[in-house]
GROMACS .gro file of C-alpha atoms in nm:
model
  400
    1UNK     CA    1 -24.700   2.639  14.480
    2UNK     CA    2 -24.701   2.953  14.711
    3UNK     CA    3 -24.749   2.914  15.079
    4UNK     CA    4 -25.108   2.970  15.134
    5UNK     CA    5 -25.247   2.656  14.872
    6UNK     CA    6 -24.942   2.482  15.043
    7UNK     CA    7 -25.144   2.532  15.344
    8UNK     CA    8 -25.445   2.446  15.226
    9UNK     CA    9 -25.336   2.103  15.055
   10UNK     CA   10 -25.196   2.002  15.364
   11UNK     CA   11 -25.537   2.108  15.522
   12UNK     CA   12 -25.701   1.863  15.231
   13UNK     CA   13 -25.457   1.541  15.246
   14UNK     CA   14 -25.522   1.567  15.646
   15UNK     CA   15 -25.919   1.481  15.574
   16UNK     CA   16 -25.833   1.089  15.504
   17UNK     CA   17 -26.184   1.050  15.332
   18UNK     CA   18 -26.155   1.363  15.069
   19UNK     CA   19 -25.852   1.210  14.959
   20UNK     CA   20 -25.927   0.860  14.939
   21UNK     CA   21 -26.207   0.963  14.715
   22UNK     CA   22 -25.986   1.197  14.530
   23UNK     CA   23 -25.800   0.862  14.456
   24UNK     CA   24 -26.086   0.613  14.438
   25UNK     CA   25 -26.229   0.913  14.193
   26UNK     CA   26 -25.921   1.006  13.977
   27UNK     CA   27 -25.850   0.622  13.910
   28UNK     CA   28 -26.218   0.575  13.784
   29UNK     CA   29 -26.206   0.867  13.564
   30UNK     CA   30 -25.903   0.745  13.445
   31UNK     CA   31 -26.024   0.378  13.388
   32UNK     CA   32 -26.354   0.559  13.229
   33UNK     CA   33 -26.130   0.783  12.968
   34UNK     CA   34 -25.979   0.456  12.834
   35UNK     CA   35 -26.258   0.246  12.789
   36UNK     CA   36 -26.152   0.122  12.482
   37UNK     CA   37 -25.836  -0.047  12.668
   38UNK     CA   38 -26.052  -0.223  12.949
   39UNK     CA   39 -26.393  -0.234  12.731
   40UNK     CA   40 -26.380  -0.380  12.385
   41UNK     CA   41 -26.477  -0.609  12.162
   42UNK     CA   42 -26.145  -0.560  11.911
   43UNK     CA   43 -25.821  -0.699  12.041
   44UNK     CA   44 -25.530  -0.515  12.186
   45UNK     CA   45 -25.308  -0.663  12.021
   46UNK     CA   46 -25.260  -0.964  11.722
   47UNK     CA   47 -24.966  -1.150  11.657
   48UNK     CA   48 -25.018  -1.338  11.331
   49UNK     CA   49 -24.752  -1.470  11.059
   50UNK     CA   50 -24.497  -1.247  11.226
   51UNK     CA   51 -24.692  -0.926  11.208
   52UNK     CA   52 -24.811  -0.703  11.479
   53UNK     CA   53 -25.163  -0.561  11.425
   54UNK     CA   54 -25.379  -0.322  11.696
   55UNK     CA   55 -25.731  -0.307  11.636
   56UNK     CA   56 -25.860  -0.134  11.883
   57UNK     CA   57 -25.701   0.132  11.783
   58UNK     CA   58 -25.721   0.072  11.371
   59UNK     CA   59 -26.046   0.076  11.154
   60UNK     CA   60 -26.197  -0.226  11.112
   61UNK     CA   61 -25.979  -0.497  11.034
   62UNK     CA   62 -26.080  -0.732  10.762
   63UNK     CA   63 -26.093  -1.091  10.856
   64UNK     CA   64 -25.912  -1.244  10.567
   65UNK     CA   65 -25.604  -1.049  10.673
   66UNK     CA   66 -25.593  -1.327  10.968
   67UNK     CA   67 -25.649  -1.587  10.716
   68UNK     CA   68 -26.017  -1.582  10.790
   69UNK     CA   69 -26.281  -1.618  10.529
   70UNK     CA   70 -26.519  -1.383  10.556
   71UNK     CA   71 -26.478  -1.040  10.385
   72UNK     CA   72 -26.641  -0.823  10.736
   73UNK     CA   73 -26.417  -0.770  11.027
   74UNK     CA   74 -26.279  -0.985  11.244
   75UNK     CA   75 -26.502  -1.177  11.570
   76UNK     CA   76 -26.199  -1.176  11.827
   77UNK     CA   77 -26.311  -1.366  12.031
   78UNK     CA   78 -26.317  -1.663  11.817
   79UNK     CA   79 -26.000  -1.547  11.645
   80UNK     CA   80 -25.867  -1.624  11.999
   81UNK     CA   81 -26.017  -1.944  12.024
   82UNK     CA   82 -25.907  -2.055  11.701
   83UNK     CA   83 -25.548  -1.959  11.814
   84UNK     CA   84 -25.530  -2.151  12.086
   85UNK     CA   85 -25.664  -2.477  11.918
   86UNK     CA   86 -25.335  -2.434  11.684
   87UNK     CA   87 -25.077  -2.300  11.950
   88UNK     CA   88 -24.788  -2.436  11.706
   89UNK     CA   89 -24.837  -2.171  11.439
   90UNK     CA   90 -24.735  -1.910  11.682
   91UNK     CA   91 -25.028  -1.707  11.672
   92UNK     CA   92 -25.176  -1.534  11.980
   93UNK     CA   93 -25.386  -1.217  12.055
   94UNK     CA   94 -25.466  -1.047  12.354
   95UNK     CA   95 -25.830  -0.922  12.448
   96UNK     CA   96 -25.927  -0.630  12.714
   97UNK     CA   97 -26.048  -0.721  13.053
   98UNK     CA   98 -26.401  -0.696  12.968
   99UNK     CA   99 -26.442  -0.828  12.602
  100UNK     CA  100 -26.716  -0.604  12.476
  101UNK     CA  101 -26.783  -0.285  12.407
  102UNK     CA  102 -27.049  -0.119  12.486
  103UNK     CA  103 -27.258  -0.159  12.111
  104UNK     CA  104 -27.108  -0.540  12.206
  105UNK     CA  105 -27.442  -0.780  12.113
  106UNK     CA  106 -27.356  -1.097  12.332
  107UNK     CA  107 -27.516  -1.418  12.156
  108UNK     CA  108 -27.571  -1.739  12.402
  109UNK     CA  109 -27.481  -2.074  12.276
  110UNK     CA  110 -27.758  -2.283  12.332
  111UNK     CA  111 -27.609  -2.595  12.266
  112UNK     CA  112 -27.498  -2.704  12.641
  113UNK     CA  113 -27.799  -2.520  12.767
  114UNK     CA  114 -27.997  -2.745  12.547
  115UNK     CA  115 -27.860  -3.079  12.646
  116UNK     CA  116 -27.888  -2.982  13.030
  117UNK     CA  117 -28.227  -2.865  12.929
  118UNK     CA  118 -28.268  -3.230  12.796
  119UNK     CA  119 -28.129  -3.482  13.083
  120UNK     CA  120 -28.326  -3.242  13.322
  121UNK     CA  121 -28.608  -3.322  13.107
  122UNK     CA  122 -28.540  -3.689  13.066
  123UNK     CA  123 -28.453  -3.740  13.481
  124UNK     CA  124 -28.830  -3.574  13.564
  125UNK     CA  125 -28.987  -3.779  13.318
  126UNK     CA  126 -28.917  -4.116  13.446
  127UNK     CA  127 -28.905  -4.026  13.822
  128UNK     CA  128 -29.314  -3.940  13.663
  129UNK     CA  129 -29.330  -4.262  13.477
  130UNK     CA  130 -29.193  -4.452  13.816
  131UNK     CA  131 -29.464  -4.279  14.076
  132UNK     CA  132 -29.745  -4.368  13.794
  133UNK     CA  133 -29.647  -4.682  13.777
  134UNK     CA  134 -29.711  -4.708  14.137
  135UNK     CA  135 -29.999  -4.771  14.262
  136UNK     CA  136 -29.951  -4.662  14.629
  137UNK     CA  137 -29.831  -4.318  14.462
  138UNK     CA  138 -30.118  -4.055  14.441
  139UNK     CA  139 -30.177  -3.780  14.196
  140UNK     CA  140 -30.110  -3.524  14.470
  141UNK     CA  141 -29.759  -3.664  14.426
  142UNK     CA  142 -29.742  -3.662  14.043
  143UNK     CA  143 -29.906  -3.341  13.997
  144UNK     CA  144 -29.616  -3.162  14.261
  145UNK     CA  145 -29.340  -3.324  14.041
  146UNK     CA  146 -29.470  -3.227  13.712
  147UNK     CA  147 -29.446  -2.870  13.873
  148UNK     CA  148 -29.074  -2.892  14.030
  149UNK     CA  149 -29.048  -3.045  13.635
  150UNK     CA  150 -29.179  -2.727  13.487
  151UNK     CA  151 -29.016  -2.459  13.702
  152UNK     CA  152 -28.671  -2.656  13.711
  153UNK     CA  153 -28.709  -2.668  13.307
  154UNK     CA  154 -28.833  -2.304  13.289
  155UNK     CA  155 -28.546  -2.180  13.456
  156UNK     CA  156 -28.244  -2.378  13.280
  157UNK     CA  157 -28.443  -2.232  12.944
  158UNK     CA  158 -28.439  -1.897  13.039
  159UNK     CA  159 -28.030  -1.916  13.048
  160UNK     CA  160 -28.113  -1.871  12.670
  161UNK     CA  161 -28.233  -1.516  12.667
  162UNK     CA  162 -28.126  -1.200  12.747
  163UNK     CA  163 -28.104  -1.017  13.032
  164UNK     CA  164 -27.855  -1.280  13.185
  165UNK     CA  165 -27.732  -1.252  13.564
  166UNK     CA  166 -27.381  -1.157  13.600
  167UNK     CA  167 -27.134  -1.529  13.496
  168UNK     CA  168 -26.817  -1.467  13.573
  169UNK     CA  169 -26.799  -1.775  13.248
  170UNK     CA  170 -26.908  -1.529  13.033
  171UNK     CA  171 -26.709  -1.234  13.171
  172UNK     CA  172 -27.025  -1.026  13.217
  173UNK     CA  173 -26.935  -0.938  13.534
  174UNK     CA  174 -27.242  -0.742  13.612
  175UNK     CA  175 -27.469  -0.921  13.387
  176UNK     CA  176 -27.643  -0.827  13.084
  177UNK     CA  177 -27.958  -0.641  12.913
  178UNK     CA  178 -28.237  -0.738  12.743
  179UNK     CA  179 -28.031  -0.706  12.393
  180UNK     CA  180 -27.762  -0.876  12.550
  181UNK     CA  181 -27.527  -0.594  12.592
  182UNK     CA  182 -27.251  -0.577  12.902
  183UNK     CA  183 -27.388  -0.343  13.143
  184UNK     CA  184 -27.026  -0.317  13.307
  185UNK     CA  185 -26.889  -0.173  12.954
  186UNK     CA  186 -27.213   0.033  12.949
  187UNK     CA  187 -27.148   0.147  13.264
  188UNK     CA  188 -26.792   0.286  13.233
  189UNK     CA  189 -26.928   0.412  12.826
  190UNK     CA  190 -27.188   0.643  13.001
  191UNK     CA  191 -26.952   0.741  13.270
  192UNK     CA  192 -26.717   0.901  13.045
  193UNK     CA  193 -27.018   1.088  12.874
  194UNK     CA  194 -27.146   1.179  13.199
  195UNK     CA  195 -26.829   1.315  13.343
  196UNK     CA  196 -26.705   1.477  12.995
  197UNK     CA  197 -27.068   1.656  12.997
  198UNK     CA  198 -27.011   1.776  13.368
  199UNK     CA  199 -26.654   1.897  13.306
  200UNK     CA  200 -26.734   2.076  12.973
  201UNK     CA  201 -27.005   2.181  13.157
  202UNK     CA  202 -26.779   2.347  13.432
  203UNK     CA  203 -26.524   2.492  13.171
  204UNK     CA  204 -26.796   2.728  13.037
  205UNK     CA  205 -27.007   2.802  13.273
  206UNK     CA  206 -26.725   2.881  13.497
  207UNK     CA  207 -26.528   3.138  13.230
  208UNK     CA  208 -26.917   3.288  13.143
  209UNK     CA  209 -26.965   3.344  13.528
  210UNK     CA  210 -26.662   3.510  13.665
  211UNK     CA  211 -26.615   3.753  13.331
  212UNK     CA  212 -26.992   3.867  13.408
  213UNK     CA  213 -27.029   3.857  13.772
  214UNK     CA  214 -26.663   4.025  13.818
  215UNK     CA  215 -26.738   4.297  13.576
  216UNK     CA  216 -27.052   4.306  13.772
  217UNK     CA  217 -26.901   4.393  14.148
  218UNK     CA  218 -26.619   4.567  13.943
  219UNK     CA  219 -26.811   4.820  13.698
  220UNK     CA  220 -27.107   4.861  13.921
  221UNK     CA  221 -27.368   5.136  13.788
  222UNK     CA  222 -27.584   5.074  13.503
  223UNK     CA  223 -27.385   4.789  13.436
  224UNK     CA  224 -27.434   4.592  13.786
  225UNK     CA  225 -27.855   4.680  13.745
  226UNK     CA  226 -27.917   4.611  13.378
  227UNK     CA  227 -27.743   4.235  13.447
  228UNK     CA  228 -27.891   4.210  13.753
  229UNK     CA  229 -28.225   4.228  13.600
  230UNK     CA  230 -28.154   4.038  13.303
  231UNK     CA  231 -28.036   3.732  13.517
  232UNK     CA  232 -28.336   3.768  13.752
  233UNK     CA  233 -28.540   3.731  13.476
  234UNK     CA  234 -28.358   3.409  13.305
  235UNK     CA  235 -28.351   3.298  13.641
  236UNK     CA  236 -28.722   3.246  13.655
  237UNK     CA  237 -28.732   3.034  13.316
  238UNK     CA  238 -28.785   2.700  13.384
  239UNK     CA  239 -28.466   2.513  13.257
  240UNK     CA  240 -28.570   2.180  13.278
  241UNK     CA  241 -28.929   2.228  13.092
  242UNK     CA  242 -28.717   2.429  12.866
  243UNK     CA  243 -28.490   2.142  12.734
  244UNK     CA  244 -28.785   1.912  12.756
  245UNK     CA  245 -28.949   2.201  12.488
  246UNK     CA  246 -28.691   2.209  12.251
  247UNK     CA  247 -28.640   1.805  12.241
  248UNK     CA  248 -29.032   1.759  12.176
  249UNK     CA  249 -29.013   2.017  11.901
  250UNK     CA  250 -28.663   1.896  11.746
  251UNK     CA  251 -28.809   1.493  11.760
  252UNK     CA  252 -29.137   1.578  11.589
  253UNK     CA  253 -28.932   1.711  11.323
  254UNK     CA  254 -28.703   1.415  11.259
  255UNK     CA  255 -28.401   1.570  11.462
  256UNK     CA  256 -28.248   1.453  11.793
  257UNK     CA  257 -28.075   1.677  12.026
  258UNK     CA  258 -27.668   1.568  12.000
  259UNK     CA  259 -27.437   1.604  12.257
  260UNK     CA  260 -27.311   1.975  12.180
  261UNK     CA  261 -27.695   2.095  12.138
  262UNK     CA  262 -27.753   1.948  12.523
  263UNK     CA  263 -27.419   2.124  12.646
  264UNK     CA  264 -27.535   2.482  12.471
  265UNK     CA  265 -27.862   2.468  12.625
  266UNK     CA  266 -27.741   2.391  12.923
  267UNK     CA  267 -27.495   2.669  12.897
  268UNK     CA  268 -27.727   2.936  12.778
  269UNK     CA  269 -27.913   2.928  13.135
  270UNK     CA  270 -27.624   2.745  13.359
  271UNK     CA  271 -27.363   3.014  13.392
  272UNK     CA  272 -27.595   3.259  13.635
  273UNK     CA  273 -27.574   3.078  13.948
  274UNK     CA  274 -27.151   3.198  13.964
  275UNK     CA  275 -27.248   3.472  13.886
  276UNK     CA  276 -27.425   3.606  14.225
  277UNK     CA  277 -27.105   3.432  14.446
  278UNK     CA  278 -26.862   3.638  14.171
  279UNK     CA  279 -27.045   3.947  14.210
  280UNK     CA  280 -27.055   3.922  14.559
  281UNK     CA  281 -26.742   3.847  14.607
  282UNK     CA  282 -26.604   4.102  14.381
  283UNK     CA  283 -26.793   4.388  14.581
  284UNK     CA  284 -26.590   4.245  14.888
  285UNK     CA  285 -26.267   4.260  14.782
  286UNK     CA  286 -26.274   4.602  14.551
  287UNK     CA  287 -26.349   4.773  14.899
  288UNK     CA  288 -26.010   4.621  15.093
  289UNK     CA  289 -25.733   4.843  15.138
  290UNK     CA  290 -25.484   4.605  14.903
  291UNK     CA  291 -25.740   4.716  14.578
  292UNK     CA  292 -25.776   5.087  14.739
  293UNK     CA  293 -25.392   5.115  14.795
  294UNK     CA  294 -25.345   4.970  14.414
  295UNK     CA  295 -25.559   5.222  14.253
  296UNK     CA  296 -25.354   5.502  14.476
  297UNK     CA  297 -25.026   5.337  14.275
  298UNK     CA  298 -25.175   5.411  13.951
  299UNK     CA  299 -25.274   5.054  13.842
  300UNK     CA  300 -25.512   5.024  13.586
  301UNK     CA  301 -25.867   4.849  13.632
  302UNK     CA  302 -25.704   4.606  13.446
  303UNK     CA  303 -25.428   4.526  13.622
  304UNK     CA  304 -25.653   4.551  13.935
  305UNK     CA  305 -25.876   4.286  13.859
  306UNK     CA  306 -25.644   3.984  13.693
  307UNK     CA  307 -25.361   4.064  13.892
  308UNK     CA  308 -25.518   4.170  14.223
  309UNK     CA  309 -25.907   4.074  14.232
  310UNK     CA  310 -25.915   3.740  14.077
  311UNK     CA  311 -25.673   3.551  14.259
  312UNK     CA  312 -25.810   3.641  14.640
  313UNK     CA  313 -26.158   3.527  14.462
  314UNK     CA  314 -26.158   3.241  14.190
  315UNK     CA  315 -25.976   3.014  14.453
  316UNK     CA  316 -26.301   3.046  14.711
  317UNK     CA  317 -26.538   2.943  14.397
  318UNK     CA  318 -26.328   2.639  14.349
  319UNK     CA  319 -26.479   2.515  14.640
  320UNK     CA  320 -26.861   2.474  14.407
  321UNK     CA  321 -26.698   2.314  14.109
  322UNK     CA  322 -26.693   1.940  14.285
  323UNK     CA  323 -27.072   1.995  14.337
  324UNK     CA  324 -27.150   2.178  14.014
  325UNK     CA  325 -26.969   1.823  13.867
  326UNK     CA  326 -27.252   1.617  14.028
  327UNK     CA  327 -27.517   1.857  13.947
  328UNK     CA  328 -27.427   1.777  13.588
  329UNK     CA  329 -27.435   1.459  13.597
  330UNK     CA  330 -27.743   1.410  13.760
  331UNK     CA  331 -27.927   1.624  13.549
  332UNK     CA  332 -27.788   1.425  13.232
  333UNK     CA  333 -27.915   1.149  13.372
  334UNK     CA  334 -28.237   1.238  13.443
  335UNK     CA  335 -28.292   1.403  13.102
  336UNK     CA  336 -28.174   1.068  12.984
  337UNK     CA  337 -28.383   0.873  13.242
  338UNK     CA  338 -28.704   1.093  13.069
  339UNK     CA  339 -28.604   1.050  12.720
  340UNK     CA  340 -28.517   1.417  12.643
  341UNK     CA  341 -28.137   1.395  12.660
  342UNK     CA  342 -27.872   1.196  12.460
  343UNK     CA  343 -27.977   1.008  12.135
  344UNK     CA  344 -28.048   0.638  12.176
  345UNK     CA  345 -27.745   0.510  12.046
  346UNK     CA  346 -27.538   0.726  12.318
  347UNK     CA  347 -27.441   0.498  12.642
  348UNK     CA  348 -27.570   0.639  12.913
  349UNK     CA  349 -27.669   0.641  13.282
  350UNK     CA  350 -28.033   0.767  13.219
  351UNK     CA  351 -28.109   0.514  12.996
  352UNK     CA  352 -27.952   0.203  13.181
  353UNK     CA  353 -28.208   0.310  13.423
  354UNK     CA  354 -28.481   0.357  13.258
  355UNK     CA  355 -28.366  -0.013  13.118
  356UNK     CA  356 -28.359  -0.133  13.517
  357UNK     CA  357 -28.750   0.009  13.579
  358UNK     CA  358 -28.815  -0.154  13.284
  359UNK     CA  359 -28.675  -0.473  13.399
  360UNK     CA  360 -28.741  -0.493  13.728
  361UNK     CA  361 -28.744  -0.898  13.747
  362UNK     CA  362 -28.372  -0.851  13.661
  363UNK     CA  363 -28.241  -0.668  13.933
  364UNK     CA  364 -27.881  -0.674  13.863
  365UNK     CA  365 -27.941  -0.359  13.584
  366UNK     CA  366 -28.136  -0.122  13.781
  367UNK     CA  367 -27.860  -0.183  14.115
  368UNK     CA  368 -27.567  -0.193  13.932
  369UNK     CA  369 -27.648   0.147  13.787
  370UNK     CA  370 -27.778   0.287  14.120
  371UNK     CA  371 -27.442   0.178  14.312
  372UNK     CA  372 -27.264   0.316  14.072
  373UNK     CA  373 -27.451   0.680  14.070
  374UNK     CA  374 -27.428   0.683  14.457
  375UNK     CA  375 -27.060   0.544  14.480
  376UNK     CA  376 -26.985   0.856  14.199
  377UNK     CA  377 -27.188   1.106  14.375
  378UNK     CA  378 -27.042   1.023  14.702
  379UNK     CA  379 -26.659   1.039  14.599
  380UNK     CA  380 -26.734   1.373  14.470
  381UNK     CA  381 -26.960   1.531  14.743
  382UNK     CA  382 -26.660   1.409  14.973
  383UNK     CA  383 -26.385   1.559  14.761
  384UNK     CA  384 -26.621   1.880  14.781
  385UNK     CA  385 -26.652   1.857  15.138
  386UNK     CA  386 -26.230   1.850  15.153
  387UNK     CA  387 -26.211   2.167  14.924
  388UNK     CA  388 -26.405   2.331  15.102
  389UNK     CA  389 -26.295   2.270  15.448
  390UNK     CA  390 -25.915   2.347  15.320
  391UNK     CA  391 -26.053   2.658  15.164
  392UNK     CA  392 -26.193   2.777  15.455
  393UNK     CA  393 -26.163   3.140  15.462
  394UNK     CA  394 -26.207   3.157  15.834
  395UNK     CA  395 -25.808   2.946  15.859
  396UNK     CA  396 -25.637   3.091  15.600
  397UNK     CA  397 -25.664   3.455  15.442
  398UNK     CA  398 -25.492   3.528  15.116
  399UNK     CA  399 -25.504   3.912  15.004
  400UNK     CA  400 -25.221   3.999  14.734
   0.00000   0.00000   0.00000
């Protein structure tokens, strides 16, 4: 690392909050990339008759290889149970964190729920029988218990149906929704889209933007006007109602727009924002005496711009990538929110809220989705804010 980014990563590890985001940040990317370790319904790993086996990482595993009878894959989770009632055979698994994937269909077993469901029935019904009985009692009296009856019964019923609240019995830590799927493993599922998306995303729009806005401020001429206008007028196409356009026209025809389709769109009209800052900067620095006194030496335009241009430039535009990142990812999810993005079978952050407006009487979906957009958007807006204060040009100046 030369001098100057020494500088300015001491400058960035001195701003306590950018880097406890960078960490908080890093680890939940991290944790997000390997859902399948923390978020699955397969085991890790199975130990059975002296044989190791790893499903999570293996097709599906048929269940009569674990002396099961059924010809589909394996239920794990039973599997385990069934282990432990026969800890002498030596048998033993181990399950992720969160035991279910995000496709994970959790089904309730109603047999305790039904037996509370019937003592609570069978104390109301003769504290009712006992006040009738009475003949001091008066129907004011009955008619208030037969309610608590109804609302106490009502409630220990619903435990039946999905969504569920978050149990931490159950391991659905953040509850369920309405199929019965673990919005925590959704959660971290449409993360890793969301963040893969924005990063992609970057990659492209990033390589697309400096190539044309450098060769802009470089070439100049004919060049510099005939882009200039072209942008200006792709600039005024409306990119959202665009997308919207093409996912209307590709659903009436049986189609759905994949994951690749949403990142080319989204490419074809993202890359002229860096374009303007490239440009700009480009005109800057090919006017400084270190270009001037390189094109005295003989070095070619070439060699000018890779070896002289590009590194006083492309480390100021790192200083947009954190917040092109959450620009990404919030237009994902609002494409997703409106129906127009990801397929249905995608996990995703647009759709767990449109699941949380949906459900509104279960409010652990639509906050557990809205703390985690903020908490996201917040470690990288303050990771931004840390880039750009160590890349300050007004501290440190870097001409080569």
């Amino acid at each position: 690392m030369n001098p100057i980014n020494q500088q300015r990563w001491k400058r960035f590890s001195k701003n306590k909050m950018a880097m406890i985001s960078l960490k908080v940040f890093t680890l939940l990317t991290l944790i997000s990339l390997c859902s399948e370790l923390f978020f699955n319904d397969k085991a890790l790993v199975v130990y059975y008759k002296g044989e190791f086996h790893f499903p999570f990482i293996q097709n599906a595993i048929p269940a009569k290889t674990f002396g099961l009878e059924t010809q589909s894959e394996a239920n794990y989770l039973d599997l385990q149970k069934q282990f432990r009632q026969t800890p002498e055979e030596g048998n033993w698994l181990m399950m992720p964190f969160i035991p279910y994937h995000y496709r994970s269909v959790s089904k309730v077993d109603s047999t305790p729920i039904d037996l509370e469901l019937k003592n609570k029935e069978d104390f109301y019904n003769t504290q009712i029988e006992q006040l009738q009985q009475n003949l001091e009692a008066n129907k004011h009296q009955i008619y208030e218990l037969k309610l608590t009856r109804n609302h106490a019964l009502g409630k220990i019923d619903s435990q039946k149906y999905h969504p569920l609240p978050p149990t931490l019995a159950t391991k659905h830590f953040l509850g369920t929704d309405s199929t019965g799927r673990d919005i925590l493993a959704q959660l971290s599922y449409g993360y890793r889209i969301a963040i893969t998306f924005a990063l992609i995303l970057l990659l492209i729009n990033y390589f697309i933007g400096i190539a044309i806005g450098c060769a802009m401020g470089y070439l100049g001429s004919w060049y510099d006007l005939l882009m200039q206008r072209i942008i200006e007028v792709l600039s005024n196409i409306p990119f959202l109602y665009i997308i919207i356009i093409i996912a209307s026209i590709l659903r009436s025809n049986g189609f759905t727009m994949g994951f690749w389709a949403l990142v080319g769109i989204y490419v074809s009209l993202g890359w002229m924002g860096m374009t303007w800052y490239m440009r700009t900067a480009t005109l800057k620095e090919k006017a400084r005496e270190y270009v001037l006194a390189a094109r005295a030496a003989g070095a070619s335009n070439t060699r000018i711009v890779f070896t002289h241009i590009l590194p006083n430039v492309v480390s100021l535009l790192v200083t947009f990538a954190p917040f092109s990142i959450s620009g990404a990812i919030v237009g994902l999810t609002s494409l997703d929110f409106l129906g127009y993005g990801l397929p249905k079978d995608y996990p995703s952050w647009g759709s767990l809220i449109k699941l949380g407006t949906d459900n509104i009487q279960s409010p652990w979906i639509i906050t557990s989705i809205v703390f985690a957009m903020v908490l996201i958007l917040f470690l990288i807006n303050a990771v931004g804010e840390g880039i750009r204060q160590a890349f300050d040009p007004k501290k440190i100046s870097h001409f080569e």
